Tab-separated table of C-alpha atoms in Angstrom:
chain	number	residue	atom	x	y	z
A	1	GLU	CA	-0.004	0.015	-0.009
A	2	THR	CA	1.142	3.546	-0.756
A	3	GLY	CA	-0.107	5.239	2.387
A	4	VAL	CA	-2.907	7.051	0.539
A	5	THR	CA	-6.457	5.782	0.991
A	6	GLN	CA	-9.575	6.730	-0.942
A	7	THR	CA	-13.259	6.080	-0.259
A	8	PRO	CA	-15.495	4.976	-1.725
A	9	ARG	CA	-13.759	2.731	-4.266
A	10	HIS	CA	-16.805	2.698	-6.501
A	11	LEU	CA	-19.623	5.224	-6.845
A	12	VAL	CA	-22.661	5.321	-9.101
A	13	MET	CA	-24.645	8.532	-9.059
A	14	GLY	CA	-27.338	10.221	-11.016
A	15	MET	CA	-26.889	13.602	-12.588
A	16	THR	CA	-28.920	15.322	-9.877
A	17	ASN	CA	-27.161	13.717	-6.907
A	18	LYS	CA	-24.608	15.228	-4.573
A	19	LYS	CA	-21.772	13.033	-3.337
A	20	SER	CA	-18.258	13.389	-1.943
A	21	LEU	CA	-15.002	11.566	-2.500
A	22	LYS	CA	-12.580	11.296	0.412
A	23	CYS	CA	-8.803	10.958	0.421
A	24	GLU	CA	-6.497	10.504	3.391
A	25	GLN	CA	-2.702	10.334	3.392
A	26	HIS	CA	-0.663	8.808	6.231
A	27	LEU	CA	2.723	9.919	4.954
A	28	GLY	CA	3.128	13.311	6.573
A	29	HIS	CA	3.148	15.023	3.194
A	30	ASN	CA	2.374	18.696	2.651
A	31	ALA	CA	0.861	18.581	-0.834
A	32	MET	CA	-2.211	16.769	-2.117
A	33	TYR	CA	-3.702	16.435	-5.581
A	34	TRP	CA	-6.848	15.332	-7.402
A	35	TYR	CA	-6.495	13.800	-10.863
A	36	LYS	CA	-9.025	12.492	-13.366
A	37	GLN	CA	-8.121	9.385	-15.374
A	38	SER	CA	-10.190	8.601	-18.417
A	39	ALA	CA	-9.611	5.660	-20.757
A	40	LYS	CA	-6.873	6.223	-23.368
A	41	LYS	CA	-6.118	9.742	-22.106
A	42	PRO	CA	-3.275	11.131	-20.006
A	43	LEU	CA	-4.015	11.875	-16.387
A	44	GLU	CA	-5.604	15.290	-15.966
A	45	LEU	CA	-4.580	17.373	-12.973
A	46	MET	CA	-7.664	18.924	-11.376
A	47	PHE	CA	-6.574	20.505	-8.110
A	48	VAL	CA	-3.428	21.016	-6.078
A	49	TYR	CA	-3.263	21.869	-2.397
A	50	SER	CA	-0.214	22.820	-0.377
A	51	LEU	CA	-0.624	22.977	3.391
A	52	GLU	CA	-4.420	23.243	3.004
A	53	GLU	CA	-4.239	26.136	0.516
A	54	ARG	CA	-5.312	25.641	-3.056
A	55	VAL	CA	-2.438	26.197	-5.415
A	56	GLU	CA	-4.114	25.362	-8.691
A	57	ASN	CA	-7.611	25.046	-10.106
A	58	ASN	CA	-6.881	23.673	-13.519
A	59	SER	CA	-9.963	25.048	-15.316
A	60	VAL	CA	-12.164	22.492	-13.682
A	61	PRO	CA	-15.972	22.937	-13.934
A	62	SER	CA	-17.650	24.292	-10.815
A	63	ARG	CA	-19.661	21.056	-10.389
A	64	PHE	CA	-16.398	19.742	-8.816
A	65	SER	CA	-15.616	21.416	-5.525
A	66	PRO	CA	-12.502	20.503	-3.517
A	67	GLU	CA	-11.987	20.863	0.191
A	68	CYS	CA	-8.807	20.405	2.210
A	69	PRO	CA	-9.521	20.773	5.946
A	70	ASN	CA	-5.998	19.750	6.958
A	71	SER	CA	-2.826	18.480	5.337
A	72	SER	CA	-3.906	14.822	5.706
A	73	HIS	CA	-7.398	14.969	4.221
A	74	LEU	CA	-8.767	15.991	0.870
A	75	PHE	CA	-12.336	15.860	-0.384
A	76	LEU	CA	-13.933	16.264	-3.766
A	77	HIS	CA	-17.546	17.323	-3.613
A	78	LEU	CA	-19.631	16.431	-6.651
A	79	HIS	CA	-22.974	17.863	-7.788
A	80	THR	CA	-24.990	17.866	-10.976
A	81	LEU	CA	-22.420	15.847	-12.830
A	82	GLN	CA	-22.561	14.862	-16.482
A	83	PRO	CA	-22.117	11.379	-17.999
A	84	GLU	CA	-18.742	12.478	-19.418
A	85	ASP	CA	-17.523	12.944	-15.845
A	86	SER	CA	-17.486	9.158	-15.459
A	87	ALA	CA	-13.865	8.235	-14.826
A	88	LEU	CA	-11.346	7.053	-12.228
A	89	TYR	CA	-10.574	9.849	-9.777
A	90	LEU	CA	-7.158	9.571	-8.198
A	91	CYS	CA	-5.839	11.303	-5.162
A	92	ALA	CA	-2.102	11.750	-4.631
A	93	SER	CA	0.281	13.345	-2.152
A	94	SER	CA	3.925	14.440	-2.088
A	95	GLU	CA	6.306	15.987	0.393
A	96	SER	CA	6.050	19.304	-1.376
A	97	TRP	CA	4.413	20.681	-4.522
A	98	THR	CA	7.819	22.088	-5.548
A	99	GLY	CA	11.094	20.224	-6.030
A	100	GLY	CA	11.667	16.783	-7.450
A	101	TYR	CA	9.392	14.837	-5.108
A	102	GLU	CA	7.475	11.878	-6.436
A	103	GLN	CA	3.741	11.634	-5.873
A	104	TYR	CA	2.102	8.722	-4.092
A	105	PHE	CA	-1.285	7.728	-5.384
A	106	GLY	CA	-4.350	6.212	-3.790
A	107	PRO	CA	-6.274	3.335	-5.436
A	108	GLY	CA	-8.866	5.680	-6.912
A	109	THR	CA	-12.617	6.008	-6.927
A	110	ARG	CA	-14.352	4.593	-10.009
A	111	LEU	CA	-17.211	7.050	-10.670
A	112	THR	CA	-20.104	6.281	-12.968
A	113	VAL	CA	-22.618	9.019	-13.732
A	114	THR	CA	-25.955	7.753	-14.998
B	1	ALA	CA	4.755	24.269	-21.971
B	2	GLN	CA	5.681	20.696	-21.261
B	3	SER	CA	4.558	17.394	-22.750
B	4	VAL	CA	5.323	13.707	-22.784
B	5	ALA	CA	5.011	11.211	-25.631
B	6	GLN	CA	4.863	7.462	-25.253
B	7	PRO	CA	4.936	6.354	-28.887
B	8	GLU	CA	3.812	2.788	-28.297
B	9	ASP	CA	0.312	2.001	-27.003
B	10	GLN	CA	1.328	-1.613	-26.454
B	11	VAL	CA	4.559	-3.559	-25.914
B	12	ASN	CA	4.560	-7.357	-26.007
B	13	VAL	CA	7.530	-9.402	-24.884
B	14	ALA	CA	8.259	-12.965	-23.842
B	15	GLU	CA	9.184	-13.698	-20.235
B	16	GLY	CA	12.903	-13.539	-19.735
B	17	ASN	CA	13.462	-11.137	-22.639
B	18	PRO	CA	14.493	-7.516	-22.247
B	19	LEU	CA	11.728	-4.974	-21.849
B	20	THR	CA	11.888	-1.371	-23.097
B	21	VAL	CA	9.156	1.213	-22.805
B	22	LYS	CA	9.835	4.425	-24.681
B	23	CYS	CA	9.312	8.004	-23.514
B	24	THR	CA	10.246	11.339	-25.014
B	25	TYR	CA	9.547	14.690	-23.413
B	26	SER	CA	9.457	18.400	-24.123
B	27	VAL	CA	10.083	21.097	-21.532
B	28	SER	CA	11.283	24.689	-21.799
B	29	GLY	CA	13.771	24.264	-18.947
B	30	ASN	CA	15.395	21.337	-17.147
B	31	PRO	CA	13.205	18.356	-16.380
B	32	TYR	CA	12.311	16.162	-13.505
B	33	LEU	CA	11.334	12.778	-15.008
B	34	PHE	CA	9.322	9.945	-13.502
B	35	TRP	CA	8.023	6.484	-14.311
B	36	TYR	CA	4.883	5.045	-12.707
B	37	VAL	CA	3.163	1.692	-13.108
B	38	GLN	CA	-0.543	0.940	-12.761
B	39	TYR	CA	-1.991	-2.507	-12.178
B	40	PRO	CA	-5.684	-3.208	-12.835
B	41	ASN	CA	-8.036	-1.514	-10.347
B	42	ARG	CA	-5.122	0.133	-8.601
B	43	GLY	CA	-3.615	3.610	-8.396
B	44	LEU	CA	-0.277	4.523	-9.883
B	45	GLN	CA	2.871	3.234	-8.167
B	46	PHE	CA	6.133	5.169	-8.340
B	47	LEU	CA	8.988	3.246	-10.014
B	48	LEU	CA	11.876	5.669	-10.382
B	49	LYS	CA	12.837	9.268	-11.095
B	50	TYR	CA	15.603	11.380	-12.576
B	51	ILE	CA	16.377	14.562	-10.683
B	52	THR	CA	20.061	15.209	-11.359
B	53	GLY	CA	23.403	13.449	-11.502
B	54	ASP	CA	23.940	10.014	-13.079
B	55	ASN	CA	21.939	9.600	-16.269
B	56	LEU	CA	21.195	5.941	-15.450
B	57	VAL	CA	18.605	5.656	-12.723
B	58	LYS	CA	17.752	2.432	-10.973
B	59	GLY	CA	14.353	1.856	-9.382
B	60	SER	CA	11.957	-0.664	-7.956
B	61	TYR	CA	11.471	-4.261	-9.176
B	62	GLY	CA	14.654	-4.275	-11.270
B	63	PHE	CA	13.635	-1.402	-13.543
B	64	GLU	CA	16.018	1.275	-14.723
B	65	ALA	CA	15.827	4.274	-17.018
B	66	GLU	CA	18.372	6.359	-18.879
B	67	PHE	CA	18.070	10.123	-19.162
B	68	ASN	CA	19.278	11.292	-22.587
B	69	LYS	CA	19.241	15.071	-22.788
B	70	SER	CA	20.244	15.329	-26.454
B	71	GLN	CA	17.433	13.005	-27.524
B	72	THR	CA	15.027	14.264	-24.824
B	73	SER	CA	14.250	10.703	-23.901
B	74	PHE	CA	13.796	8.713	-20.715
B	75	HIS	CA	13.216	5.114	-21.746
B	76	LEU	CA	12.336	2.532	-19.116
B	77	LYS	CA	14.152	-0.816	-19.250
B	78	LYS	CA	14.285	-4.161	-17.549
B	79	PRO	CA	16.879	-6.764	-18.537
B	80	SER	CA	14.612	-9.786	-17.977
B	81	ALA	CA	10.818	-9.313	-17.959
B	82	LEU	CA	8.447	-11.261	-15.734
B	83	VAL	CA	4.800	-12.087	-16.354
B	84	SER	CA	4.018	-10.018	-13.249
B	85	ASP	CA	5.410	-6.923	-15.036
B	86	SER	CA	2.314	-6.908	-17.236
B	87	ALA	CA	0.667	-3.542	-16.461
B	88	LEU	CA	0.147	0.002	-17.704
B	89	TYR	CA	3.236	2.213	-17.563
B	90	PHE	CA	3.231	6.007	-17.431
B	91	CYS	CA	6.085	8.430	-18.039
B	92	ALA	CA	5.778	11.897	-16.499
B	93	VAL	CA	7.729	15.142	-16.709
B	94	ARG	CA	7.922	18.334	-14.752
B	95	ASP	CA	9.796	21.452	-15.629
B	96	ARG	CA	11.926	22.456	-12.610
B	97	ASP	CA	10.342	25.902	-12.704
B	98	ASP	CA	6.794	24.521	-12.743
B	99	TYR	CA	4.781	22.507	-10.270
B	100	LYS	CA	2.499	20.656	-12.703
B	101	LEU	CA	3.341	17.032	-13.512
B	102	SER	CA	2.433	16.041	-17.078
B	103	PHE	CA	1.798	12.424	-17.910
B	104	GLY	CA	2.000	10.447	-21.113
B	105	ALA	CA	-1.011	8.474	-22.324
B	106	GLY	CA	0.510	5.233	-21.090
B	107	THR	CA	1.927	2.038	-22.567
B	108	THR	CA	0.356	-1.339	-21.884
B	109	VAL	CA	2.984	-3.969	-21.348
B	110	THR	CA	2.104	-7.641	-21.780
B	111	VAL	CA	4.673	-10.275	-20.841
B	112	ARG	CA	3.745	-13.769	-22.088
B	113	ALA	CA	4.941	-16.892	-20.369
């Protein structure tokens, strides 16, 4: 295991639902990330947090809303999603968002929007 | 701007044969380079990275990669592949003056017994 956990592992939601994805890292890292992984496409960086402050919002639609209450926890709040938002959502952490530090990934949440 | 190209969608090798997964990159400055592996229904696992120093980098599970600045390449290699190496491999690059990590589209490696 990488020290990064994500819940739930699978989620099916309708377009009018509201749900949240949770990520927790046990590595003492200062930076956390949300990525979207779609089939046959490179990973897309969605959000970056450093010490609970958002560093980057990578032109993500407002139906995705991140929250970082402390350096160990990261949430992604979802509402009124579209079918094209179905994907694997990966959380990652690293010692710092600068420098040559590798990122450690959680197992992901497989999201299906119906 | 930075980008990564993995020119092969799939690589097939026999167990015991050498394995190479190709990666080329483009950055405006000096790069940090990474390789990750993803097994089915799992997140990405870090394999190795190039930060500075020796161009040949050794990583987990017997993998290594060579940084070639003139060819802007960072190919992943393993001298003798195992069936358990079958997975999806991602190359990633970051400009030292940027924070964003850019990933390639991935290469599926299949090692047949």
